[in-house]
Amino acid sequence: MSVLKSREALLALAILVAIGIIAMRFPAFVAPGNLANVFNDTAPLMLLAIGQMIVILTKCIDLSVAANLALTGMVAALMNGAGMPLPLILCAVILLGAALGAVNGVLVWKLGIPSIVVTLGTMTIYRGTIFLMTAGKWVNAHEMTDGFKALPRLVILGLPVMSWIAIAAVLIFAVVLTRTALGRAFYAVGGNAHAAVYAGIDVGRTQFWAFVMSGALAGFTGYLWVARYAVAYVDVAGGFELDVVAACVIGGIAIAGGAGSIWGAMLGALFLGVIKNALPVVGISPFWQMAISGTAIILAVAFNAAQSRPKGRLILREAAQ
Amino acid sequence: MEPVLRLRGISKSFPGVKALSGVQLDLYPGQVTALIGENGAGKSTIVKVLTGIYQPEEGTIRIDGREIRLDGADAAAQAGVTAIHQETVLFDELSVAENIWLGHAPRTRWGLIDRQAMRAGAARLLAGIGAKLDPDQRLGDLGIASRHMVAIARALSVEARVVILDEPTAALSHKEIHELYDLIETLKAQGKAILFISHKFDEIFRIADRYTVFRDGQFVGEGQMADVTEGQLVQLMVGRSVDQIFPMRDHNIGSPVLTVSGYCHPTEFTDIGFTLHRGEILGFYGLVGAGRSEVMQALFGITAPSKGACRIDDQVRVIRSTSEAIAAGIVYVPEDRGRQGAVKGLPIFQNVTLPSLGAVSRAGFLRLAEELSLARDYTQRLDLRAAALDQDVGLLSGGNQQKVVIAKWLATKPRVIILDEPTKGIDIGSKAAVHAFMAELAAQGLAIIMVSSEIPEVLGMSDRVIVMREGRIVDEVAGDRMTPEVLVRAAAGLAVAA
């Protein structure tokens, strides 16, 4: 537990150091308003990383989150175009996202197909569905109502609603993960599936719920994304699923399942957000951004591997065989 | 005749356990020597010594009178010792020929694998053992008997002089077993020295020329099969005295708790029925593979029985999942506690409360204080040594992890607790502690099923013993009939001694 905590503290420190270095050359970067912008920009990544983290905890992976986001975002835009009220749209995107996640979950649970294969397939299907619905047409800003576009940008207590939603999601899922039986089951299933079965936990059903949560978060983020950028099309958030997985890995979520905290996922997303926003300011080409996040991923994994290696016990275990 | 292989004074110990102490073994060319002994007698250990996996601390190994050291699997292969294991490791996606030659394939002049020589060699080896298999066939497409043939061909591909067959017939059908007997005759005719390990007396008498008996890691006798009877072999295997001390118990057998009737499974067991009472310890004895663990897994909802009924306190309960079993008051402490017991990475208290999350929740939310107090109660009762309850369970020693696992089950306040090989692989001191604890639980009125392969433990702890063989209950033993001979005979399918 203390190891986990120090891991997150270290990541927070890394983010602060990065911000500090940038501030030495560009003091404007650390102006409260700018930091709030960086946080707000990172909110979608954070929301998806929460869902992804839950899925990864159960030893699965969800590659369909960005496609889910694009599909629900498009549905939200079309519903808005058809004149439906915003509260209905919000309910619809969450339910649709959850349903898309449930498709993944059922395939993993009932057919026992590896999640990487299932979500690779549904990722393509969901994107393809957008094309079928729209024949590739865009929904542009002028086709959206002002109310639809305004909600994510509405500023409350100095922060846009989108940021508040990300903060609320972190807090809600922190409670779900640490204070409910289902949350505990996510950890147990990924940590030792056999032991979980013997403790009366249904492994498949637990994974199913992880996918449903990931899908619901992706669906809600779909509306936020489309409303904020005021555009919906087939390739919205193309390749974003990899950023999401990267945020989790940087945040110390064990890809083998069973270990990691929501704070890690949040900090992993923030780290990528700071890098992404700072590089243009510092005048470094966006291509470097990929190299830097790639390096961060490998460093994070190497660090985690070094942390979890048992010290001096392997020899004993061998002798005990 | 001179033995090909001669072992003298071989000893091997592990922390807390002396697996072999000063054993001897002789294998003669063209003869089958049966190695006989109870589970835990040291048969598997001697096989590992012979194949270079374990190095003994004492003793000599001679091949053709020359002393050698087998300090690795390579050395054993070079010396011409080869083993066919209970579960032979083969590769489904490779061809028959590739499986036979993996690791020592013939090479061309350029150092590449000589596929032609490999195929020809495989065909020759397969023909030599009378197997009609295509060397190019994918191994995964073969049946279990054919895979066995491939394993044997692989064993012979290293110019073996000594062939070890470790329970070779366990997974074979009647017809396949007879093919294996023919094969053994072929190997004998080729002058190989064969070590044959089996629990089945009928096949030992059928194919072995000589026998060697181990008991508790010690050599107790050898001779010609022609000079010995079944009864004498059983006597040698079980010995006379049970010198371990078991706790004194009051045998306060109460009302029936669990009644199982007509439990069947398509492949693992047939027509299992028994009654378990409050305060009772019911032993399940049988050879490895008799279906005992499978019955327990069905009772616990891990596998589904195809037929049969289970009553708890006279109420019929259908158990389709482990959570239903736990709700019905049945818990199962599995044999493989490392894999099926603790969730490493979770703290101790969360491991303890894992099956009891409902009991420590209020309105759907877990209460940390209640979790900790539940975990504290039960880990204290088991005298767990840990720095703190929020410590990662993976950092505890094996014995302490086991205590966490048992605490986890007791915390569900079960009516029936099933212990599968509760003392397997732990040292004598811990064994005594586990036995004392079992006696205490029974005294508190808990009904206990103990699956065990150790005769002293079964006899020392149980009120009654059910003996299983090949998926069926073959005997129920209580009172004066609780003797090693009765158990061994029932488990091996022998007639009851006159």
mmCIF file of C-alpha atoms in Angstrom, chain A:
data_model
loop_
_atom_site.group_PDB
_atom_site.id
_atom_site.type_symbol
_atom_site.label_atom_id
_atom_site.label_comp_id
_atom_site.label_asym_id
_atom_site.label_seq_id
_atom_site.Cartn_x
_atom_site.Cartn_y
_atom_site.Cartn_z
ATOM 1 C CA MET A 1 0.000 0.000 0.000
ATOM 2 C CA SER A 2 2.758 2.417 0.903
ATOM 3 C CA VAL A 3 4.548 1.424 -2.300
ATOM 4 C CA LEU A 4 1.461 2.291 -4.319
ATOM 5 C CA LYS A 5 1.109 5.603 -2.581
ATOM 6 C CA SER A 6 4.705 6.519 -3.166
ATOM 7 C CA ARG A 7 4.336 5.561 -6.810
ATOM 8 C CA GLU A 8 1.530 8.065 -7.242
ATOM 9 C CA ALA A 9 3.382 10.688 -5.252
ATOM 10 C CA LEU A 10 6.353 10.210 -7.555
ATOM 11 C CA LEU A 11 4.194 10.703 -10.618
ATOM 12 C CA ALA A 12 2.665 13.849 -9.134
ATOM 13 C CA LEU A 13 6.200 15.071 -8.466
ATOM 14 C CA ALA A 14 7.190 14.351 -12.074
ATOM 15 C CA ILE A 15 4.256 16.417 -13.285
ATOM 16 C CA LEU A 16 5.193 19.298 -10.985
ATOM 17 C CA VAL A 17 8.823 19.157 -12.133
ATOM 18 C CA ALA A 18 7.699 19.218 -15.767
ATOM 19 C CA ILE A 19 5.473 22.208 -15.093
ATOM 20 C CA GLY A 20 8.308 23.896 -13.200
ATOM 21 C CA ILE A 21 10.775 23.456 -16.052
ATOM 22 C CA ILE A 22 8.293 24.867 -18.522
ATOM 23 C CA ALA A 23 7.515 27.775 -16.190
ATOM 24 C CA MET A 24 11.186 28.773 -16.068
ATOM 25 C CA ARG A 25 11.046 29.597 -19.764
ATOM 26 C CA PHE A 26 7.376 30.457 -20.134
ATOM 27 C CA PRO A 27 5.998 31.828 -16.879
ATOM 28 C CA ALA A 28 2.621 32.317 -18.583
ATOM 29 C CA PHE A 29 2.200 28.536 -18.666
ATOM 30 C CA VAL A 30 1.683 28.410 -14.920
ATOM 31 C CA ALA A 31 -0.886 31.183 -14.812
ATOM 32 C CA PRO A 32 -3.955 29.760 -13.042
ATOM 33 C CA GLY A 33 -6.097 30.320 -16.119
ATOM 34 C CA ASN A 34 -3.739 28.371 -18.338
ATOM 35 C CA LEU A 35 -3.400 25.485 -15.894
ATOM 36 C CA ALA A 36 -7.188 25.330 -15.734
ATOM 37 C CA ASN A 37 -7.221 25.106 -19.526
ATOM 38 C CA VAL A 38 -4.711 22.279 -19.498
ATOM 39 C CA PHE A 39 -6.836 20.435 -16.947
ATOM 40 C CA ASN A 40 -9.958 21.020 -18.998
ATOM 41 C CA ASP A 41 -8.267 19.773 -22.161
ATOM 42 C CA THR A 42 -7.281 16.626 -20.314
ATOM 43 C CA ALA A 43 -10.757 15.968 -18.915
ATOM 44 C CA PRO A 44 -11.887 13.598 -21.729
ATOM 45 C CA LEU A 45 -8.666 11.601 -21.435
ATOM 46 C CA MET A 46 -9.188 11.401 -17.693
ATOM 47 C CA LEU A 47 -12.787 10.208 -18.037
ATOM 48 C CA LEU A 48 -11.834 7.471 -20.470
ATOM 49 C CA ALA A 49 -8.773 6.518 -18.411
ATOM 50 C CA ILE A 50 -11.024 5.882 -15.400
ATOM 51 C CA GLY A 51 -13.102 3.419 -17.414
ATOM 52 C CA GLN A 52 -10.060 1.858 -19.035
ATOM 53 C CA MET A 53 -8.405 1.476 -15.672
ATOM 54 C CA ILE A 54 -11.343 -0.515 -14.309
ATOM 55 C CA VAL A 55 -11.235 -2.794 -17.339
ATOM 56 C CA ILE A 56 -7.472 -3.256 -17.024
ATOM 57 C CA LEU A 57 -7.861 -4.062 -13.319
ATOM 58 C CA THR A 58 -9.900 -7.111 -14.343
ATOM 59 C CA LYS A 59 -7.102 -8.261 -16.669
ATOM 60 C CA CYS A 60 -8.908 -7.106 -19.825
ATOM 61 C CA ILE A 61 -8.444 -4.175 -22.176
ATOM 62 C CA ASP A 62 -10.973 -1.983 -23.964
ATOM 63 C CA LEU A 63 -9.723 -0.748 -27.334
ATOM 64 C CA SER A 64 -13.205 0.337 -28.408
ATOM 65 C CA VAL A 65 -13.506 3.365 -26.088
ATOM 66 C CA ALA A 66 -12.613 5.994 -28.687
ATOM 67 C CA ALA A 67 -14.925 4.423 -31.290
ATOM 68 C CA ASN A 68 -17.666 4.257 -28.665
ATOM 69 C CA LEU A 69 -17.069 7.951 -27.932
ATOM 70 C CA ALA A 70 -17.299 8.841 -31.622
ATOM 71 C CA LEU A 71 -20.475 6.827 -32.169
ATOM 72 C CA THR A 72 -22.335 8.147 -29.129
ATOM 73 C CA GLY A 73 -21.092 11.649 -29.924
ATOM 74 C CA MET A 74 -22.537 11.372 -33.410
ATOM 75 C CA VAL A 75 -25.832 10.031 -32.022
ATOM 76 C CA ALA A 76 -25.930 12.977 -29.615
ATOM 77 C CA ALA A 77 -25.366 15.418 -32.475
ATOM 78 C CA LEU A 78 -28.077 13.781 -34.592
ATOM 79 C CA MET A 79 -30.549 13.767 -31.677
ATOM 80 C CA ASN A 80 -29.813 17.442 -31.155
ATOM 81 C CA GLY A 81 -30.405 18.034 -34.859
ATOM 82 C CA ALA A 82 -33.756 16.259 -34.517
ATOM 83 C CA GLY A 83 -34.692 18.768 -31.830
ATOM 84 C CA MET A 84 -34.591 16.507 -28.775
ATOM 85 C CA PRO A 85 -34.075 18.094 -25.347
ATOM 86 C CA LEU A 86 -30.630 18.056 -23.771
ATOM 87 C CA PRO A 87 -31.533 16.006 -20.640
ATOM 88 C CA LEU A 88 -32.868 13.242 -22.903
ATOM 89 C CA ILE A 89 -29.688 13.361 -24.955
ATOM 90 C CA LEU A 90 -27.536 13.078 -21.826
ATOM 91 C CA CYS A 91 -29.451 10.017 -20.628
ATOM 92 C CA ALA A 92 -29.303 8.514 -24.099
ATOM 93 C CA VAL A 93 -25.517 8.864 -24.497
ATOM 94 C CA ILE A 94 -24.826 7.258 -21.130
ATOM 95 C CA LEU A 95 -27.185 4.365 -21.856
ATOM 96 C CA LEU A 96 -25.932 3.911 -25.407
ATOM 97 C CA GLY A 97 -22.312 3.996 -24.227
ATOM 98 C CA ALA A 98 -23.103 1.473 -21.523
ATOM 99 C CA ALA A 99 -24.872 -0.731 -24.079
ATOM 100 C CA LEU A 100 -21.871 -0.626 -26.412
ATOM 101 C CA GLY A 101 -19.680 -1.548 -23.447
ATOM 102 C CA ALA A 102 -22.105 -4.318 -22.535
ATOM 103 C CA VAL A 103 -21.641 -5.815 -26.016
ATOM 104 C CA ASN A 104 -17.918 -6.113 -25.283
ATOM 105 C CA GLY A 105 -18.667 -7.450 -21.828
ATOM 106 C CA VAL A 106 -21.082 -10.132 -23.002
ATOM 107 C CA LEU A 107 -18.669 -11.368 -25.654
ATOM 108 C CA VAL A 108 -15.866 -11.603 -23.106
ATOM 109 C CA TRP A 109 -18.102 -13.137 -20.419
ATOM 110 C CA LYS A 110 -20.267 -15.593 -22.313
ATOM 111 C CA LEU A 111 -18.031 -16.581 -25.204
ATOM 112 C CA GLY A 112 -14.721 -16.282 -23.404
ATOM 113 C CA ILE A 113 -13.095 -14.397 -26.278
ATOM 114 C CA PRO A 114 -9.959 -12.472 -25.275
ATOM 115 C CA SER A 115 -10.909 -8.836 -24.704
ATOM 116 C CA ILE A 116 -8.211 -7.491 -27.013
ATOM 117 C CA VAL A 117 -9.812 -9.372 -29.906
ATOM 118 C CA VAL A 118 -13.389 -8.471 -28.952
ATOM 119 C CA THR A 119 -12.698 -4.763 -28.621
ATOM 120 C CA LEU A 120 -10.502 -4.649 -31.714
ATOM 121 C CA GLY A 121 -13.541 -5.977 -33.569
ATOM 122 C CA THR A 122 -16.146 -3.744 -31.945
ATOM 123 C CA MET A 123 -13.852 -0.730 -32.366
ATOM 124 C CA THR A 124 -14.076 -1.182 -36.128
ATOM 125 C CA ILE A 125 -17.776 -2.006 -36.019
ATOM 126 C CA TYR A 126 -18.630 1.116 -34.004
ATOM 127 C CA ARG A 127 -16.675 3.360 -36.358
ATOM 128 C CA GLY A 128 -18.288 1.622 -39.316
ATOM 129 C CA THR A 129 -21.731 2.224 -37.806
ATOM 130 C CA ILE A 130 -21.110 5.996 -37.782
ATOM 131 C CA PHE A 131 -20.321 5.839 -41.472
ATOM 132 C CA LEU A 132 -23.486 3.828 -42.138
ATOM 133 C CA MET A 133 -25.601 6.348 -40.194
ATOM 134 C CA THR A 134 -24.193 9.440 -41.856
ATOM 135 C CA ALA A 135 -22.680 8.221 -45.123
ATOM 136 C CA GLY A 136 -19.517 9.981 -43.976
ATOM 137 C CA LYS A 137 -21.132 13.427 -43.604
ATOM 138 C CA TRP A 138 -20.038 15.780 -40.835
ATOM 139 C CA VAL A 139 -22.282 17.459 -38.342
ATOM 140 C CA ASN A 140 -20.910 20.993 -38.020
ATOM 141 C CA ALA A 141 -21.229 23.749 -35.466
ATOM 142 C CA HIS A 142 -24.053 25.566 -37.233
ATOM 143 C CA GLU A 143 -26.129 22.367 -37.165
ATOM 144 C CA MET A 144 -25.950 22.220 -33.359
ATOM 145 C CA THR A 145 -28.079 24.277 -30.979
ATOM 146 C CA ASP A 146 -26.354 26.730 -28.667
ATOM 147 C CA GLY A 147 -27.608 24.988 -25.548
ATOM 148 C CA PHE A 148 -26.092 21.723 -26.786
ATOM 149 C CA LYS A 149 -22.690 23.337 -27.313
ATOM 150 C CA ALA A 150 -22.719 25.502 -24.208
ATOM 151 C CA LEU A 151 -22.965 22.955 -21.406
ATOM 152 C CA PRO A 152 -19.347 21.671 -21.379
ATOM 153 C CA ARG A 153 -18.007 25.251 -21.555
ATOM 154 C CA LEU A 154 -20.263 26.694 -18.893
ATOM 155 C CA VAL A 155 -17.944 28.051 -16.196
ATOM 156 C CA ILE A 156 -18.808 27.336 -12.561
ATOM 157 C CA LEU A 157 -16.466 28.549 -9.800
ATOM 158 C CA GLY A 158 -13.751 29.291 -12.330
ATOM 159 C CA LEU A 159 -13.764 25.887 -14.011
ATOM 160 C CA PRO A 160 -15.761 24.710 -17.027
ATOM 161 C CA VAL A 161 -18.423 22.042 -16.460
ATOM 162 C CA MET A 162 -16.322 19.502 -18.351
ATOM 163 C CA SER A 163 -13.587 19.793 -15.715
ATOM 164 C CA TRP A 164 -16.124 19.458 -12.909
ATOM 165 C CA ILE A 165 -17.493 16.319 -14.542
ATOM 166 C CA ALA A 166 -14.025 14.784 -14.662
ATOM 167 C CA ILE A 167 -13.448 15.669 -11.002
ATOM 168 C CA ALA A 168 -16.832 14.241 -10.027
ATOM 169 C CA ALA A 169 -16.133 11.044 -11.976
ATOM 170 C CA VAL A 170 -12.790 10.596 -10.219
ATOM 171 C CA LEU A 171 -14.454 11.002 -6.815
ATOM 172 C CA ILE A 172 -17.432 8.767 -7.616
ATOM 173 C CA PHE A 173 -15.306 5.971 -9.015
ATOM 174 C CA ALA A 174 -12.804 6.309 -6.180
ATOM 175 C CA VAL A 175 -15.692 5.406 -3.876
ATOM 176 C CA VAL A 176 -16.908 2.623 -6.178
ATOM 177 C CA LEU A 177 -13.445 1.074 -6.346
ATOM 178 C CA THR A 178 -12.540 1.268 -2.685
ATOM 179 C CA ARG A 179 -15.887 1.115 -0.904
ATOM 180 C CA THR A 180 -18.109 -1.330 -2.774
ATOM 181 C CA ALA A 181 -18.069 -5.090 -3.187
ATOM 182 C CA LEU A 182 -17.995 -4.706 -6.969
ATOM 183 C CA GLY A 183 -14.940 -2.457 -6.733
ATOM 184 C CA ARG A 184 -13.173 -5.012 -4.572
ATOM 185 C CA ALA A 185 -14.156 -7.718 -7.044
ATOM 186 C CA PHE A 186 -12.397 -5.827 -9.882
ATOM 187 C CA TYR A 187 -9.131 -6.069 -7.967
ATOM 188 C CA ALA A 188 -9.654 -9.691 -6.907
ATOM 189 C CA VAL A 189 -10.525 -10.897 -10.397
ATOM 190 C CA GLY A 190 -7.427 -9.335 -11.918
ATOM 191 C CA GLY A 191 -5.176 -10.222 -8.997
ATOM 192 C CA ASN A 192 -6.007 -13.927 -8.886
ATOM 193 C CA ALA A 193 -8.967 -15.142 -10.909
ATOM 194 C CA HIS A 194 -8.842 -18.638 -9.383
ATOM 195 C CA ALA A 195 -8.949 -17.323 -5.847
ATOM 196 C CA ALA A 196 -11.785 -14.978 -6.804
ATOM 197 C CA VAL A 197 -13.881 -17.907 -8.048
ATOM 198 C CA TYR A 198 -13.246 -19.766 -4.806
ATOM 199 C CA ALA A 199 -14.326 -16.678 -2.878
ATOM 200 C CA GLY A 200 -17.697 -16.694 -4.623
ATOM 201 C CA ILE A 201 -16.978 -13.997 -7.204
ATOM 202 C CA ASP A 202 -18.186 -14.526 -10.764
ATOM 203 C CA VAL A 203 -15.163 -13.536 -12.842
ATOM 204 C CA GLY A 204 -17.026 -13.112 -16.134
ATOM 205 C CA ARG A 205 -19.795 -11.012 -14.617
ATOM 206 C CA THR A 206 -17.277 -8.772 -12.900
ATOM 207 C CA GLN A 207 -15.486 -8.194 -16.210
ATOM 208 C CA PHE A 208 -18.857 -7.503 -17.829
ATOM 209 C CA TRP A 209 -19.548 -4.692 -15.358
ATOM 210 C CA ALA A 210 -16.102 -3.238 -15.956
ATOM 211 C CA PHE A 211 -16.863 -2.992 -19.660
ATOM 212 C CA VAL A 212 -20.278 -1.458 -18.956
ATOM 213 C CA MET A 213 -18.687 1.246 -16.788
ATOM 214 C CA SER A 214 -15.993 1.910 -19.337
ATOM 215 C CA GLY A 215 -18.660 2.155 -22.054
ATOM 216 C CA ALA A 216 -20.905 4.486 -20.056
ATOM 217 C CA LEU A 217 -17.984 6.832 -19.388
ATOM 218 C CA ALA A 218 -17.015 6.734 -23.066
ATOM 219 C CA GLY A 219 -20.604 7.490 -24.072
ATOM 220 C CA PHE A 220 -20.874 10.481 -21.777
ATOM 221 C CA THR A 221 -17.486 11.729 -22.951
ATOM 222 C CA GLY A 222 -18.795 11.343 -26.523
ATOM 223 C CA TYR A 223 -21.356 14.069 -25.905
ATOM 224 C CA LEU A 224 -18.814 16.316 -24.118
ATOM 225 C CA TRP A 225 -16.285 15.952 -26.913
ATOM 226 C CA VAL A 226 -18.712 16.653 -29.767
ATOM 227 C CA ALA A 227 -20.335 19.566 -27.939
ATOM 228 C CA ARG A 228 -17.022 21.149 -26.961
ATOM 229 C CA TYR A 229 -15.359 20.880 -30.345
ATOM 230 C CA ALA A 230 -18.743 21.516 -32.037
ATOM 231 C CA VAL A 231 -18.193 18.918 -34.703
ATOM 232 C CA ALA A 232 -19.047 15.230 -35.173
ATOM 233 C CA TYR A 233 -17.682 12.920 -37.864
ATOM 234 C CA VAL A 234 -16.498 9.360 -38.389
ATOM 235 C CA ASP A 235 -12.919 9.874 -37.242
ATOM 236 C CA VAL A 236 -13.551 11.835 -34.052
ATOM 237 C CA ALA A 237 -10.909 10.851 -31.474
ATOM 238 C CA GLY A 238 -9.233 8.485 -33.920
ATOM 239 C CA GLY A 239 -6.469 6.539 -32.164
ATOM 240 C CA PHE A 240 -7.400 8.107 -28.820
ATOM 241 C CA GLU A 241 -7.783 4.643 -27.248
ATOM 242 C CA LEU A 242 -4.009 4.324 -27.266
ATOM 243 C CA ASP A 243 -3.596 7.592 -25.346
ATOM 244 C CA VAL A 244 -6.081 6.228 -22.844
ATOM 245 C CA VAL A 245 -4.174 2.982 -22.369
ATOM 246 C CA ALA A 246 -0.951 4.997 -22.161
ATOM 247 C CA ALA A 247 -2.398 7.179 -19.401
ATOM 248 C CA CYS A 248 -3.275 4.049 -17.407
ATOM 249 C CA VAL A 249 0.140 2.480 -17.880
ATOM 250 C CA ILE A 250 1.941 5.689 -16.927
ATOM 251 C CA GLY A 251 -0.365 5.898 -13.932
ATOM 252 C CA GLY A 252 0.907 2.561 -12.642
ATOM 253 C CA ILE A 253 -2.128 0.448 -13.510
ATOM 254 C CA ALA A 254 -0.673 -3.059 -13.874
ATOM 255 C CA ILE A 255 -1.426 -4.336 -17.353
ATOM 256 C CA ALA A 256 -1.544 -7.860 -15.879
ATOM 257 C CA GLY A 257 -4.492 -6.762 -13.747
ATOM 258 C CA GLY A 258 -5.276 -6.425 -10.089
ATOM 259 C CA ALA A 259 -3.160 -3.426 -9.164
ATOM 260 C CA GLY A 260 -3.467 0.327 -9.515
ATOM 261 C CA SER A 261 -5.491 3.229 -8.196
ATOM 262 C CA ILE A 262 -7.790 5.773 -9.707
ATOM 263 C CA TRP A 263 -5.375 8.507 -8.611
ATOM 264 C CA GLY A 264 -2.739 6.852 -10.737
ATOM 265 C CA ALA A 265 -5.019 6.846 -13.775
ATOM 266 C CA MET A 266 -5.868 10.501 -13.198
ATOM 267 C CA LEU A 267 -2.214 11.521 -12.818
ATOM 268 C CA GLY A 268 -1.228 9.459 -15.856
ATOM 269 C CA ALA A 269 -3.786 11.363 -17.903
ATOM 270 C CA LEU A 270 -2.621 14.702 -16.465
ATOM 271 C CA PHE A 271 0.994 13.882 -17.290
ATOM 272 C CA LEU A 272 0.105 13.276 -20.929
ATOM 273 C CA GLY A 273 -2.084 16.408 -20.889
ATOM 274 C CA VAL A 274 0.740 18.600 -19.614
ATOM 275 C CA ILE A 275 3.172 17.233 -22.194
ATOM 276 C CA LYS A 276 0.680 17.686 -25.005
ATOM 277 C CA ASN A 277 -0.116 21.262 -24.026
ATOM 278 C CA ALA A 278 3.395 22.342 -23.106
ATOM 279 C CA LEU A 279 5.287 21.208 -26.175
ATOM 280 C CA PRO A 280 3.700 23.667 -28.590
ATOM 281 C CA VAL A 281 4.339 26.423 -26.046
ATOM 282 C CA VAL A 282 7.981 25.485 -25.736
ATOM 283 C CA GLY A 283 8.136 25.277 -29.505
ATOM 284 C CA ILE A 284 8.828 21.601 -29.866
ATOM 285 C CA SER A 285 7.304 19.790 -32.794
ATOM 286 C CA PRO A 286 4.234 17.698 -32.011
ATOM 287 C CA PHE A 287 6.142 14.710 -33.326
ATOM 288 C CA TRP A 288 8.302 14.882 -30.227
ATOM 289 C CA GLN A 289 5.183 14.536 -28.174
ATOM 290 C CA MET A 290 4.749 10.957 -29.364
ATOM 291 C CA ALA A 291 8.352 10.121 -28.607
ATOM 292 C CA ILE A 292 8.066 11.656 -25.146
ATOM 293 C CA SER A 293 4.855 9.867 -24.225
ATOM 294 C CA GLY A 294 6.342 6.638 -25.598
ATOM 295 C CA THR A 295 9.409 7.089 -23.423
ATOM 296 C CA ALA A 296 7.212 7.874 -20.432
ATOM 297 C CA ILE A 297 5.275 4.637 -20.954
ATOM 298 C CA ILE A 298 8.405 2.519 -21.050
ATOM 299 C CA LEU A 299 9.910 4.285 -18.040
ATOM 300 C CA ALA A 300 6.689 3.823 -16.096
ATOM 301 C CA VAL A 301 6.523 0.111 -16.893
ATOM 302 C CA ALA A 302 10.210 -0.403 -16.125
ATOM 303 C CA PHE A 303 9.717 1.425 -12.837
ATOM 304 C CA ASN A 304 6.702 -0.702 -11.926
ATOM 305 C CA ALA A 305 8.545 -3.898 -12.833
ATOM 306 C CA ALA A 306 11.485 -2.922 -10.650
ATOM 307 C CA GLN A 307 9.138 -2.071 -7.767
ATOM 308 C CA SER A 308 7.220 -5.328 -7.843
ATOM 309 C CA ARG A 309 10.196 -7.637 -8.221
ATOM 310 C CA PRO A 310 10.490 -9.742 -5.076
ATOM 311 C CA LYS A 311 13.789 -9.123 -3.392
ATOM 312 C CA GLY A 312 15.927 -12.159 -2.659
ATOM 313 C CA ARG A 313 13.044 -14.580 -2.312
ATOM 314 C CA LEU A 314 13.146 -16.369 -5.636
ATOM 315 C CA ILE A 315 16.015 -18.576 -4.598
ATOM 316 C CA LEU A 316 14.186 -19.715 -1.505
ATOM 317 C CA ARG A 317 11.062 -20.456 -3.459
ATOM 318 C CA GLU A 318 13.040 -22.574 -5.899
ATOM 319 C CA ALA A 319 14.520 -24.593 -3.072
ATOM 320 C CA ALA A 320 11.104 -25.149 -1.553
ATOM 321 C CA GLN A 321 9.742 -26.789 -4.697
#
